[in-house]
Structure formats: structure tokens, C-alpha cells
Short mmCIF file of C-alpha atoms and ligand atoms in Angstrom, two decimals:
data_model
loop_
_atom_site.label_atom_id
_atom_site.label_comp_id
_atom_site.label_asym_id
_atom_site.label_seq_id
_atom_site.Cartn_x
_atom_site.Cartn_y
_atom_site.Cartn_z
CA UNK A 21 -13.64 28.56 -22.42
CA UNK A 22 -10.16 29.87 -20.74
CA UNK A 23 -10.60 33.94 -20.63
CA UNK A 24 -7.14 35.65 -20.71
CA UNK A 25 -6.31 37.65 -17.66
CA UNK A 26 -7.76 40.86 -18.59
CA UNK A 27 -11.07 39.81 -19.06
CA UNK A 28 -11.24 38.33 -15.83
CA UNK A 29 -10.76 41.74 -13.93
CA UNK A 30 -12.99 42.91 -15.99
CA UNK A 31 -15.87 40.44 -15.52
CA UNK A 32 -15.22 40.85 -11.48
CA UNK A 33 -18.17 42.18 -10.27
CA UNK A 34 -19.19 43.12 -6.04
CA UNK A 35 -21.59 46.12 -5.03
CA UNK A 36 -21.20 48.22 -2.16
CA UNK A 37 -23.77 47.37 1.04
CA UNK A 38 -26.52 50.10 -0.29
CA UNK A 39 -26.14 48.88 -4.07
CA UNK A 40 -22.88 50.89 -4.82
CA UNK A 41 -20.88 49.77 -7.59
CA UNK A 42 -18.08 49.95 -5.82
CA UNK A 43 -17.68 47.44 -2.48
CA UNK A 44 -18.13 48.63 0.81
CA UNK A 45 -14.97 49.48 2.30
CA UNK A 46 -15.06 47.40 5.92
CA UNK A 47 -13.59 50.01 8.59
CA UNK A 48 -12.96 48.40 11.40
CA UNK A 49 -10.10 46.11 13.39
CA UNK A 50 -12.50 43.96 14.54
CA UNK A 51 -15.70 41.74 14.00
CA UNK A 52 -18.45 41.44 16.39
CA UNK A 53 -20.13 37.60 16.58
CA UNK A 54 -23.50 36.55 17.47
CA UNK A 55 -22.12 33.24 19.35
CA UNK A 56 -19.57 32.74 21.41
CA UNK A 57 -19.55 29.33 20.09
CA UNK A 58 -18.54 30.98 16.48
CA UNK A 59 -15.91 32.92 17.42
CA UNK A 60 -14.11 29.83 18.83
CA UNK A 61 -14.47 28.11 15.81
CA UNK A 62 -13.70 31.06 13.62
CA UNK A 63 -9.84 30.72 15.92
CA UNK A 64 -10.05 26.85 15.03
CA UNK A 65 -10.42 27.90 11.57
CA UNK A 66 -13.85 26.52 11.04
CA UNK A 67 -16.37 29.21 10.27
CA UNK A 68 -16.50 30.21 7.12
CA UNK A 69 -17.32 33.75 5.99
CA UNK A 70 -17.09 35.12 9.27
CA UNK A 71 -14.54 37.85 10.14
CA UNK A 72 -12.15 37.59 13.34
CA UNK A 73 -9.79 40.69 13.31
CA UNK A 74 -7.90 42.28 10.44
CA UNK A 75 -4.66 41.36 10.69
CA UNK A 76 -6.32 38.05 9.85
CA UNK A 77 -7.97 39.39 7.11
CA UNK A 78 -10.83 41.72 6.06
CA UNK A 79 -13.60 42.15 3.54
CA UNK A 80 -12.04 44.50 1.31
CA UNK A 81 -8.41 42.30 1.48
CA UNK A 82 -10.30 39.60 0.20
CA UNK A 83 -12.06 41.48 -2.74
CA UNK A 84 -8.38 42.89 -4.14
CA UNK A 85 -7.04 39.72 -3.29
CA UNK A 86 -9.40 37.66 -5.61
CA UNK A 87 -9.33 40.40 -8.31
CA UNK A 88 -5.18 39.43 -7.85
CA UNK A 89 -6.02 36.03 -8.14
CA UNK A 90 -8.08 36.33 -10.86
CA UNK A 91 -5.50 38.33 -12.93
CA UNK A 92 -3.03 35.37 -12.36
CA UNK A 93 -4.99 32.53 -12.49
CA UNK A 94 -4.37 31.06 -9.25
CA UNK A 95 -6.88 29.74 -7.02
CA UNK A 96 -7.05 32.70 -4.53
CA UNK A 97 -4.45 35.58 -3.50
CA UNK A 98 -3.08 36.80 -0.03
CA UNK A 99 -2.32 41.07 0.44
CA UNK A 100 0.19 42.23 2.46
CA UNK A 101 1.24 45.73 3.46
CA UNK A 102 4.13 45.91 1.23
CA UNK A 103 5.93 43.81 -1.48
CA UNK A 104 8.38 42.49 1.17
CA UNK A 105 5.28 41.74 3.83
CA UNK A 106 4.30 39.51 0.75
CA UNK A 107 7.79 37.61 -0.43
CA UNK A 108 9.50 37.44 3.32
CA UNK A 109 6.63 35.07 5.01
CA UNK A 110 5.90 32.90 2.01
CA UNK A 111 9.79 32.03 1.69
CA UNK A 112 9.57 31.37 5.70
CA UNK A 113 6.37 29.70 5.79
CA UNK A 114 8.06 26.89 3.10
CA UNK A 115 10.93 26.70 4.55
CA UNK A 116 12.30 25.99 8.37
CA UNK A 117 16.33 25.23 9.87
CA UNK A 118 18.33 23.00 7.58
CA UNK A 119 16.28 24.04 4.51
CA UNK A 120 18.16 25.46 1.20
CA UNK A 121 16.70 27.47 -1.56
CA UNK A 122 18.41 28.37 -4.92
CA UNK A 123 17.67 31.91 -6.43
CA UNK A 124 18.34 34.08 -9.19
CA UNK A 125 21.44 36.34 -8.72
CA UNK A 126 19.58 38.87 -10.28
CA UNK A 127 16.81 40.22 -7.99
CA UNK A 128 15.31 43.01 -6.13
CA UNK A 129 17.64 44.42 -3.65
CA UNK A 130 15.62 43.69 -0.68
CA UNK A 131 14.42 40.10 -1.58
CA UNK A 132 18.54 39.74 -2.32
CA UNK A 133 19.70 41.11 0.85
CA UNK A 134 16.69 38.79 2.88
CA UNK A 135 18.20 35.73 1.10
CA UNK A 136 21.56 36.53 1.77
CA UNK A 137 21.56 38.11 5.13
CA UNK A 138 18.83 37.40 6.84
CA UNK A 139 17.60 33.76 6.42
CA UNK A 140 21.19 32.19 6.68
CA UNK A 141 20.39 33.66 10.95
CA UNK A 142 17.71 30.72 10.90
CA UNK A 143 19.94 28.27 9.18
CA UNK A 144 17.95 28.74 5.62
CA UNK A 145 20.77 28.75 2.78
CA UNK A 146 20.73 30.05 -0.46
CA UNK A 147 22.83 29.08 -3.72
CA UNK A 148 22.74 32.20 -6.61
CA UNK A 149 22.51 31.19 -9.65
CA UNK A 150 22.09 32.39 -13.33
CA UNK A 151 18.71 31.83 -13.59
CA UNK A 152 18.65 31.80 -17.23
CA UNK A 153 21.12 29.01 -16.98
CA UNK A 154 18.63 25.88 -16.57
CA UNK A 155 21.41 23.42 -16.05
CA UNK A 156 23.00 25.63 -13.61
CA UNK A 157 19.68 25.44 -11.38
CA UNK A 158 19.25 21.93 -11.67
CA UNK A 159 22.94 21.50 -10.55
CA UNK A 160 22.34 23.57 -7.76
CA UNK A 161 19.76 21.37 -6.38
CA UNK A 162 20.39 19.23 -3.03
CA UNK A 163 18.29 16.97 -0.96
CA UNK A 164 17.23 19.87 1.32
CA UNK A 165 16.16 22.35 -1.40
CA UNK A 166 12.58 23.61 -0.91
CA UNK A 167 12.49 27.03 -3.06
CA UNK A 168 12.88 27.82 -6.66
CA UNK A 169 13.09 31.56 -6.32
CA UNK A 170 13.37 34.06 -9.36
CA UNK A 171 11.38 36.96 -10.87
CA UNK A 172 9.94 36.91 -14.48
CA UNK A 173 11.30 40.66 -16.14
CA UNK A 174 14.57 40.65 -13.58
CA UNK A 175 15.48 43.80 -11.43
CA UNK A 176 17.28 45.86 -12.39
CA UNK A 177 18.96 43.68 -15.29
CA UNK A 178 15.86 43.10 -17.26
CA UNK A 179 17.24 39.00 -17.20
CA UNK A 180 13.90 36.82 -18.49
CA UNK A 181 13.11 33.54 -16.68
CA UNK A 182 12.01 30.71 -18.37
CA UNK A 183 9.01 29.81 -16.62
CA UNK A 184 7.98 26.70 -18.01
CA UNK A 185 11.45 24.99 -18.12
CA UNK A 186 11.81 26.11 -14.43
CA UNK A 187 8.15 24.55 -13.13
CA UNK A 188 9.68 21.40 -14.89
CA UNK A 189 12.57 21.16 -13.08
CA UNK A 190 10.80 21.81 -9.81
CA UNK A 191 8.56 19.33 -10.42
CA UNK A 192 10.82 16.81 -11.13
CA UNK A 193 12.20 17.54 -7.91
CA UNK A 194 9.54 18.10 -5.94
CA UNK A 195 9.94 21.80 -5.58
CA UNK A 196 8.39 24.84 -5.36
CA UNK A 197 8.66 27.40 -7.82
CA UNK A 198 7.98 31.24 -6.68
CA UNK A 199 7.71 33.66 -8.86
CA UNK A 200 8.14 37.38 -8.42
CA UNK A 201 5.98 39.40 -11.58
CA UNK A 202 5.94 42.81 -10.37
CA UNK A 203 7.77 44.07 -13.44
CA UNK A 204 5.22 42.47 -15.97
CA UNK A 205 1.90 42.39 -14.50
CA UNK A 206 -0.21 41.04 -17.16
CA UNK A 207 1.67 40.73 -19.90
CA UNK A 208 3.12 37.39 -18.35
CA UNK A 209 1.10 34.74 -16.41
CA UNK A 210 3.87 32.43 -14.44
CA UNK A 211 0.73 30.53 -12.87
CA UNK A 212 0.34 29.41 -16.68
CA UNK A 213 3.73 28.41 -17.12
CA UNK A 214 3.60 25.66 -14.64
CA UNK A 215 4.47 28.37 -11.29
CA UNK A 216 3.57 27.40 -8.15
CA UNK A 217 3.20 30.55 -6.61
CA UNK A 218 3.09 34.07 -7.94
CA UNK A 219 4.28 37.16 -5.97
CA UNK A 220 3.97 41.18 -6.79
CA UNK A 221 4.68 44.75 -5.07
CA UNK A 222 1.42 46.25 -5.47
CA UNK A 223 3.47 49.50 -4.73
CA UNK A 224 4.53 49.49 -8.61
CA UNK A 225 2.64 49.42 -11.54
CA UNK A 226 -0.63 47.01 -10.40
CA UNK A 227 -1.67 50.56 -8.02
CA UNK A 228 0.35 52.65 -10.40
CA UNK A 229 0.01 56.14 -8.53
CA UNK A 230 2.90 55.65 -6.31
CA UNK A 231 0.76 56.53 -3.42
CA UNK A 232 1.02 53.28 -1.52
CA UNK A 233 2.54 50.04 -0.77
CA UNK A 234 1.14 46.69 -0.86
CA UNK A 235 1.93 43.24 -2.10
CA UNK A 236 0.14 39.56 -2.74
CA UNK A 237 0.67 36.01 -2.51
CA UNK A 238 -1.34 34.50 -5.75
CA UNK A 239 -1.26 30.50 -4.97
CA UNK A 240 -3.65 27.54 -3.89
CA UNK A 241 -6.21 27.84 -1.37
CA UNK A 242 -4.09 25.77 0.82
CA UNK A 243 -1.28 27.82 0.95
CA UNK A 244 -3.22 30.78 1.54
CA UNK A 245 -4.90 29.20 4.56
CA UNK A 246 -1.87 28.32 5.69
CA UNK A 247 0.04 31.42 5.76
CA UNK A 248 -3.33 33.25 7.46
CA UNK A 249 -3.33 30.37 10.32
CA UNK A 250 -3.57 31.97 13.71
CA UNK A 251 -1.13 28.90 15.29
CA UNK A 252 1.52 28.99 12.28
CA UNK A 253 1.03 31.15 9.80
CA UNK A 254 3.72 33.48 8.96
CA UNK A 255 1.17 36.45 6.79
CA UNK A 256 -0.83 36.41 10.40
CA UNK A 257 2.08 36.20 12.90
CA UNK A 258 4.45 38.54 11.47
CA UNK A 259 1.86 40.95 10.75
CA UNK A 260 2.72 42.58 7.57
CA UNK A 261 -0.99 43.07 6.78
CA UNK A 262 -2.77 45.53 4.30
CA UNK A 263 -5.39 47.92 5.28
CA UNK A 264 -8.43 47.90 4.50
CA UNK A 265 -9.00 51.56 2.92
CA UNK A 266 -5.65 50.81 1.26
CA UNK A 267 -6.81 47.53 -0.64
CA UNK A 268 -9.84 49.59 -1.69
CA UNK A 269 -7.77 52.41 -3.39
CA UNK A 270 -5.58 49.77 -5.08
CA UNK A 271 -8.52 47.56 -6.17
CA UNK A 272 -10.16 50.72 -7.82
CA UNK A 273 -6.61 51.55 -9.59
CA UNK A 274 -6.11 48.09 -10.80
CA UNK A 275 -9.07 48.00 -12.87
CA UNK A 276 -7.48 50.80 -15.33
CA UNK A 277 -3.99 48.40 -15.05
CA UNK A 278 -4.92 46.98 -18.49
CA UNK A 279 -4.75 50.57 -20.25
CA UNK A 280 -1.82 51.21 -18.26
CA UNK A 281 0.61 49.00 -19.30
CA UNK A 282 -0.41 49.17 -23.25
CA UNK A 283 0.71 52.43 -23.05
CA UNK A 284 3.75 52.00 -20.64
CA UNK A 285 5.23 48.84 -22.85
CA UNK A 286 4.39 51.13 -26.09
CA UNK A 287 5.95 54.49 -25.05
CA UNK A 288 9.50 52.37 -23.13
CA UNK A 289 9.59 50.08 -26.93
CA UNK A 290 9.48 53.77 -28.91
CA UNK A 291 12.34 54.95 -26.40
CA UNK A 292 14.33 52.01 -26.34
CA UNK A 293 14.09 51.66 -30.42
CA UNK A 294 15.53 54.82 -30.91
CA UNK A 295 18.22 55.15 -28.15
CA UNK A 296 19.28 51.74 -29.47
CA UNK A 297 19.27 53.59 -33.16
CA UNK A 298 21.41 56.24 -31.16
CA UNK A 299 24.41 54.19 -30.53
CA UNK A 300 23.76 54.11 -26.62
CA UNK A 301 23.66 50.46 -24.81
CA UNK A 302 19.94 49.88 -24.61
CA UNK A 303 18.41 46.34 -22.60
CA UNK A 304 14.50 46.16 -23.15
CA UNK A 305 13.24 42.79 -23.76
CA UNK A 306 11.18 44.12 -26.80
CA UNK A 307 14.22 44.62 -28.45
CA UNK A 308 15.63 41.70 -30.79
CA UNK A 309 18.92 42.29 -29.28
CA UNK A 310 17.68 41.59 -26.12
CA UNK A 311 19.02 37.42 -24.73
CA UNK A 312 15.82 36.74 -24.02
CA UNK A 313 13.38 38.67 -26.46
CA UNK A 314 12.31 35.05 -27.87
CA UNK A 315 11.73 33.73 -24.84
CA UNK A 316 9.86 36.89 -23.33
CA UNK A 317 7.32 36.38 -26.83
CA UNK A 318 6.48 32.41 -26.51
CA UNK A 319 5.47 33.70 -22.52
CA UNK A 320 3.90 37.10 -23.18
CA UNK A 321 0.04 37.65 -23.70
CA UNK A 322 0.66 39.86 -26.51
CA UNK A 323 -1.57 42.71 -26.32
CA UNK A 324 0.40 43.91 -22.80
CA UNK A 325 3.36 44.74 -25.03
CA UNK A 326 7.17 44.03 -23.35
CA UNK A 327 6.81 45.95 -20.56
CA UNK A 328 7.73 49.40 -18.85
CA UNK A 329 11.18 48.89 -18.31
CA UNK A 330 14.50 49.42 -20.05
CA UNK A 331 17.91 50.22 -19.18
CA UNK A 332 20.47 52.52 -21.03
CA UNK A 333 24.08 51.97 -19.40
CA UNK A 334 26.02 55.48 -20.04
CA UNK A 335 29.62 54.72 -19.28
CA UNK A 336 30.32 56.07 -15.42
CA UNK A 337 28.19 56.73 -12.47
CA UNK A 338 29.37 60.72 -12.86
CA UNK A 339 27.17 60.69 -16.33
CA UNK A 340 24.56 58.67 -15.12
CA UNK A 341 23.48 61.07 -12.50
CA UNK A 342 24.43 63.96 -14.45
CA UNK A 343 22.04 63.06 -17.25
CA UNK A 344 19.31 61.81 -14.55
CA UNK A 345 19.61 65.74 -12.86
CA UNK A 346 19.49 67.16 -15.80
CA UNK A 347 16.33 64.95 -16.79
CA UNK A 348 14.52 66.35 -14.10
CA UNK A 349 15.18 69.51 -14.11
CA UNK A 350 13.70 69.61 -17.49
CA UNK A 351 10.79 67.85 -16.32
CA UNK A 352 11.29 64.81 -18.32
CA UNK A 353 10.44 62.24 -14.85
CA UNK A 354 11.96 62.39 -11.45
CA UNK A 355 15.14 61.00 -9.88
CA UNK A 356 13.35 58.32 -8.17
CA UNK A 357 13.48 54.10 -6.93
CA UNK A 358 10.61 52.41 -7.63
CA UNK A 359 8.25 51.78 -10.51
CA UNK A 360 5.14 51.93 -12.32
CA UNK A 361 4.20 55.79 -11.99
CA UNK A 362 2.64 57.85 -15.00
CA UNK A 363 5.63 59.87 -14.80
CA UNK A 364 9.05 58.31 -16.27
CA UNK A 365 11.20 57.40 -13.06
CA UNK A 366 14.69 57.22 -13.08
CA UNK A 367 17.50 55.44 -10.87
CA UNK A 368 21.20 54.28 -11.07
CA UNK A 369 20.58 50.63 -9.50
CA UNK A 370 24.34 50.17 -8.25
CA UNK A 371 24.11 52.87 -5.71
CA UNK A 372 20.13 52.59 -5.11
CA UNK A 373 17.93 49.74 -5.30
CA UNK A 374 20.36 46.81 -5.29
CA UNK A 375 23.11 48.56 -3.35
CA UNK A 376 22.68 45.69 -1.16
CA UNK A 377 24.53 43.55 -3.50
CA UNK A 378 27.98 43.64 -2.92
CA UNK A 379 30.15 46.03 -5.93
CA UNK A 380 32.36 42.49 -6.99
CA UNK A 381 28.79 40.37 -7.35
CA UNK A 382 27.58 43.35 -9.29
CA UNK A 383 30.29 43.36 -11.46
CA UNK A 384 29.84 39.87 -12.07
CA UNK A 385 25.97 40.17 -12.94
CA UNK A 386 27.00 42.44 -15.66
CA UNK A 387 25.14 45.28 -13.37
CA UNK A 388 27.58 48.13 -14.29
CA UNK A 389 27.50 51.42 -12.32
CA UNK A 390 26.94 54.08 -15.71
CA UNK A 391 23.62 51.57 -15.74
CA UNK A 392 20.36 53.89 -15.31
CA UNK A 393 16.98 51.82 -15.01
CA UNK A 394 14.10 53.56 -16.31
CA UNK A 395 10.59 52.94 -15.37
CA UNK A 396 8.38 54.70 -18.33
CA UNK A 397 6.01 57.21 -17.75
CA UNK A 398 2.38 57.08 -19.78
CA UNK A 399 3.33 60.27 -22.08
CA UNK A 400 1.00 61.36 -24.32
CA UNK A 401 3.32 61.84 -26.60
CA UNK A 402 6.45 60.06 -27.18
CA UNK A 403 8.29 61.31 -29.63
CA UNK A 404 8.62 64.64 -27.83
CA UNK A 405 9.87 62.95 -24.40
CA UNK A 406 12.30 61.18 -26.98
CA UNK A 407 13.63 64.41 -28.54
CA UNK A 408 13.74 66.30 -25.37
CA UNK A 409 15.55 63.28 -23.81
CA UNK A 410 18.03 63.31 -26.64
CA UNK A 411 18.79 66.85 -26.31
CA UNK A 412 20.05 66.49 -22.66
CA UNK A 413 22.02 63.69 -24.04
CA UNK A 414 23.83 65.82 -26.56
CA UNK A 415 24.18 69.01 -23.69
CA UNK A 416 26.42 66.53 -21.86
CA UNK A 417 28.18 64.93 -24.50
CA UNK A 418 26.56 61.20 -24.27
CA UNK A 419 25.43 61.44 -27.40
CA UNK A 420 27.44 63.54 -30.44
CA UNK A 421 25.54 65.53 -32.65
CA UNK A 422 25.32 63.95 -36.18
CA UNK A 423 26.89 66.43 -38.89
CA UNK A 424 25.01 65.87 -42.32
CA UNK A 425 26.87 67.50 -45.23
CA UNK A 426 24.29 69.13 -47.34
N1 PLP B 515 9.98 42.78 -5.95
C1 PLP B 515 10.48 43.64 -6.86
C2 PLP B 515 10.82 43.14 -8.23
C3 PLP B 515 10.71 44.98 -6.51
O1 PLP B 515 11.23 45.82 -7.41
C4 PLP B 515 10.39 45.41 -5.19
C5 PLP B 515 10.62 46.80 -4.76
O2 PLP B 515 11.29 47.57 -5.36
C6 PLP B 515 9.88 44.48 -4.29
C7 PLP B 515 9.66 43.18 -4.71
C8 PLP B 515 9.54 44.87 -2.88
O3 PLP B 515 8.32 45.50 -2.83
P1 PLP B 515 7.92 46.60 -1.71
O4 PLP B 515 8.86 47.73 -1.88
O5 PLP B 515 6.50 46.91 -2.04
O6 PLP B 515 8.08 45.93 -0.39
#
């Protein structure tokens, strides 16, 4: 019987050394052995189960990572120490000098500005495309592409990938399709849609306390081994690696992640419902004015809801961050990048998180500078954040108050 992705963090189950019910956090760098003759296989990569030192990996890396893994279905997972430390030696373990890769124009900031600024410095190329254009990828494709590259719930446009038509093209072409899901953890599984390899910032909603950073690689146990080579691999030479008390912390906060989103995808499809009722230019894929709201339903597990994130675009930058000030002074979330926090967050993306796009290819991406991306909180109650919201709205005139005559 196939168990949905839930269940399977759920039915995850390790004890601590002295029979705690939590696992033994390992604190230390390195691993004693009890032959010499093991530790030089353990470097030959022959001794399974032992530990070597912890930039290689550690006990309590491997537990989150196969809780990861488990969530997405993939045969085992990778951590890293941040998001990037995850997405920057994948892409350069898969691809070397002459190689091409063809991404969404619509990504995180960083993963943009790595694509676009840093790889092309070791002869790695990289077409933009419209991701949600599928004969616009397969155009793009040449004899030295390696990389499908796009992320499910785009940042900061809210674009939606279509999975399954992209593993098809990559298979017909011998590709590999990657798959950033940090903006819909568990409420879309790309490893079920045909992706090759599934990628997340654990800084965002999987840990959810905005305490930490952290990412994963979710793929095939051959990848995985091949990224933590000591020779080769780019997770264990670049050394982007998680710690262990920190993959302890985040394994304990995934296990409410479940609960988490319900309540993030209900409270962000109440908001972005009403401000749509409002007049103001809403973008949440639970909307059906949203491109890509039948596309995000045949791929969602349903129960997960659409998601944390909308946008509302207000016109100019000048009302943007007057309405996101005057948000937090009346404690309605904070001015804030990132994601995934149990208060509402709140950020202009043109002048923040994908400044590193240039203003003209912004324009182009429809990412307009009165844009603000919101990451909802988990309010208790909704319909007060709403009203509250809607008064700062009218104090600055984005909103007009609605005269009734009797
Ligand atoms: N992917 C997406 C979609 C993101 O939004 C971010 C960060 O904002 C990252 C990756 C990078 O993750 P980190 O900041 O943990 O390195």
C-alpha cells in the first residue's frame, strides 16, 4: 500500500541511546575506529555504518535526512547548512565546463544570481525560460544540456510548474529534472511527478521557527553517495554541511510541519479570498484566477491546502513599504525576507529577495515593484488579522472605504 507523505513522518520511529524517544544527538567532529584497517576503508567508501568525520556526515544528519526523504519519496536525502549549501553543489556535481542547463526565469534570488553569475566563471551556461511554457523548454534544449532547473510554487511570482510534463521532457532527453519545493512542502510531491531530484531551504517552513538555516538534497542513493564522496563530491568538498544539534532541532520541528501548513494554506486562502473581493491584485494559487490553480490541484495532496504564500501588488514601491511599516507597527507580522514563520512576514521582492535580477528582466517576469510577497503567519484567528489588515489599507488610501446608502 503507497502511504501519502504525512504518514510516513509520522510512522518514522528512532530512540535515543538510553531508550529516549527522541534520537541521541551525536556531538562530536569526529569518530573514533577500532581498526585501522576500517577507517581506510570507511575513506574508500566501503564500511558501512561507520562514521568518519562530520562534514562527511553524522548520525543525527542522517536521521533528518531520511525523515526528508521519507516526506518526498525519494530513496534517501542529503542536509546541508543552508538552502544554497543544498542547490549550489548538486547543480555542480551534474554538471562540469561545456555543460548548459535551462531554468525557470522565475526563481529565488540567490539560485538566479548562481545561475547567472556564477556558473557561466566555469563555463556552465544557462538559457531562462518561462517555465510554464513546455514548448519553450523543450526548444531550449541542446546537445550539452544536463539540468532541468525550476521550483514547484515559484519565488516570488507564485508561477506553478508542471511537474509531470517537465520529467517527460527530461526523459525524453535524457535529462535531469531538479526541483526546488521549499514553498510547498507537502502539499506537492515532485518525486511523484516523475522529478529526479527534489531540493528545499529547511530555513522556511519545513523548521518553521526561523531560528536556523538548513537545506536537503532528496534523490537516489547514488546521487547521494556521490555528492558525500571524499575524492569528488561537491556536499563533502565544498563543505556546506549541517550540524548536528541543528538537524536535531529541525527534525523535532518537522514532525508538527503537517499541522503547520493546514493552517498556513487555510489562513493565506481566507486573506487572499477577501483582498481579491477587495478590488486589490491578489496571486495565490488557491485562487481560480490564479494561471495555474488547475494545474496546482491535479499535483496537490489535498489536505496541505495551496500553500502559505500570496502576493498583493499595490501600485508603487512608496505604498508597498508604506503599508508593510504600517503593518508592523500594528503588529500584524514583521518587515521581513524569508518564509515559513508563525508570524505573517512581509517583503517587496524587487528591492529584496530577487534584487539580483536585473529591474528590465523583472519587468519582463511581470515582477512589478508595488508587488509585496507575503508569507502567512498561523493566526488563530483570521478574520481579525483580515480586518485589521484592511484598516491600514484604508488609513493609506489603498483601499476606499465603501459608502452604503441606508
Ligand atoms: N530556494 C528558495 C525557493 C528560497 O526562497 C530560498 C531562500 O530564500 C532558497 C532556496 C535558499 O535557501 P537558504 O536561504 O536556506 O540558503
Amino acid at each position: 500500500m503507497a502511504f501519502k507523505p504525512a504518514n510516513k513522518i509520522q510512522d518514522l520511529q528512532y530512540f535515543g541511546e538510553f531508550g529516549g524517544v527522541n534520537p541521541s544527538i551525536s556531538d562530536s567532529s569526529t569518530y573514533t575506529f577500532l581498526s585501522a584497517k576500517t577507517m581506510f576503508d570507511t575513506f574508500e567508501g566501503n564500511a558501512d555504518g561507520c562514521y568518519l568525520y562530520s562534514r562527511h556526515t553524522t548520525p543525527s544528519n542522517l536521521y533528518l535526512g531520511e525523515a526528508l526523504a521519507a516526506m518526498e519519496g525519494t530513496e534517501t536525502a542529503n542536509v546541508s547548512a543552508s538552502g544554497m549549501g543544498a542547490i549550489t553543489p548538486t547543480i555542480l556535481q551534474l554538471c562540469k565546463t561545456g555543460d548548459h542547463i535551462i531554468s525557470s526565469r522565475t526563481i529565488y534570488g540567490g539560485t538566479y544570481a548562481f545561475l547567472k553569475n556564477f556558473t557561466p566563471r566555469m563555463g556552465i551556461d544557462t538559457s531562462f525560460v518561462d517555465i510554464t511554457k513546455l514548448e519553450a523548454v523543450e526548444a531550449a534544449i541542446t546537445p550539452n544540456t544536463k539540468i532541468i532547473y525550476c521550483e514547484s510554487v515559484s519565488n516570488p511570482l507564485l508561477e506553478i510548474a508542471d511537474i509531470a510534463g517537465l520529467a517527460k521532457i527530461a526523459k525524453k532527453h535524457g535529462l535531469q529534472l531538479l526541483v526546488d519545493n521549499t514553498f510547498s512542502p507537502l502539499t506537492i510531491s515532485p518525486a511523484k511527478l516523475g522529478a529526479d531530484i527534489v531540493l528545499h531551504s529547511l530555513t522556511k517552513f519545513i523548521n518553521g521557527s526561523s531560528d536556523t538555516m538548513g537545506g536537503v538534497v532528496c534523490g537516489s542513493q547514488e546521487l547521494i553517495d556521490t555528492l558525500r564522496n571524499v575524492n569528488d563530491g561537491a556536499s563533502m568538498l565544498l563543505g556546506a554541511s549541517m550540524d548536528s544539534l541543528r538537524a536535531a532541532s529541525i527534525l523535532k520541528n518537522m514532525r508538527t510541519l503537517h499541522i503547520r501548513m493546514k493552517q498556513h494554506s487555510h489562513n493565506a486562502l481566507f486573506l487572499a479570498e477577501k483582498f481579491e473581493a477587495d478590488g486589490l491584485k491578489t496571486v495565490y494559487p488557491g485562487l481560480a484566477s490564479h494561471k495555474g490553480h488547475e494545474l496546482f490541484k491535479s499535483m496537490m495532496n489535498e489536505e496541505y491546502g495551496f500553500g502559505g504564500m500570496l502576493t498583493i501588488d499595490v501600485g508603487s514601491l512608496d505604498k508597498a513599504n508604506e503599508l508593510m511599516e504600517l503593518m508592523q507597527e500594528r503588529n500584524l507580522g514583521y518587515l521581513a525576507v524569508s518564509l515559513g514563520f508563525y508570524k505573517t512576514l512581509f517583503s517587496a521582492p524587487g528591492t529584496s529577495t530577487s534584487s539580483e535580477i536585473p529591474e528590465e528582466e523583472q519587468a519582463q517576469m511581470g515582477l512589478s515593484e508595488g508587488l509585496i510577497r507575503f508569507s502567512i503567519g498561523l493566526d488563530n484567528d483570521i478574520e481579525r488579522t483580515y480586518q485589521m489588515m484592511r484598516q491600514c489599507m484604508l488609513d493609506i488610501g489603498i483601499l476606499q472605504p465603501k459608502y452604503s446608502l441606508n
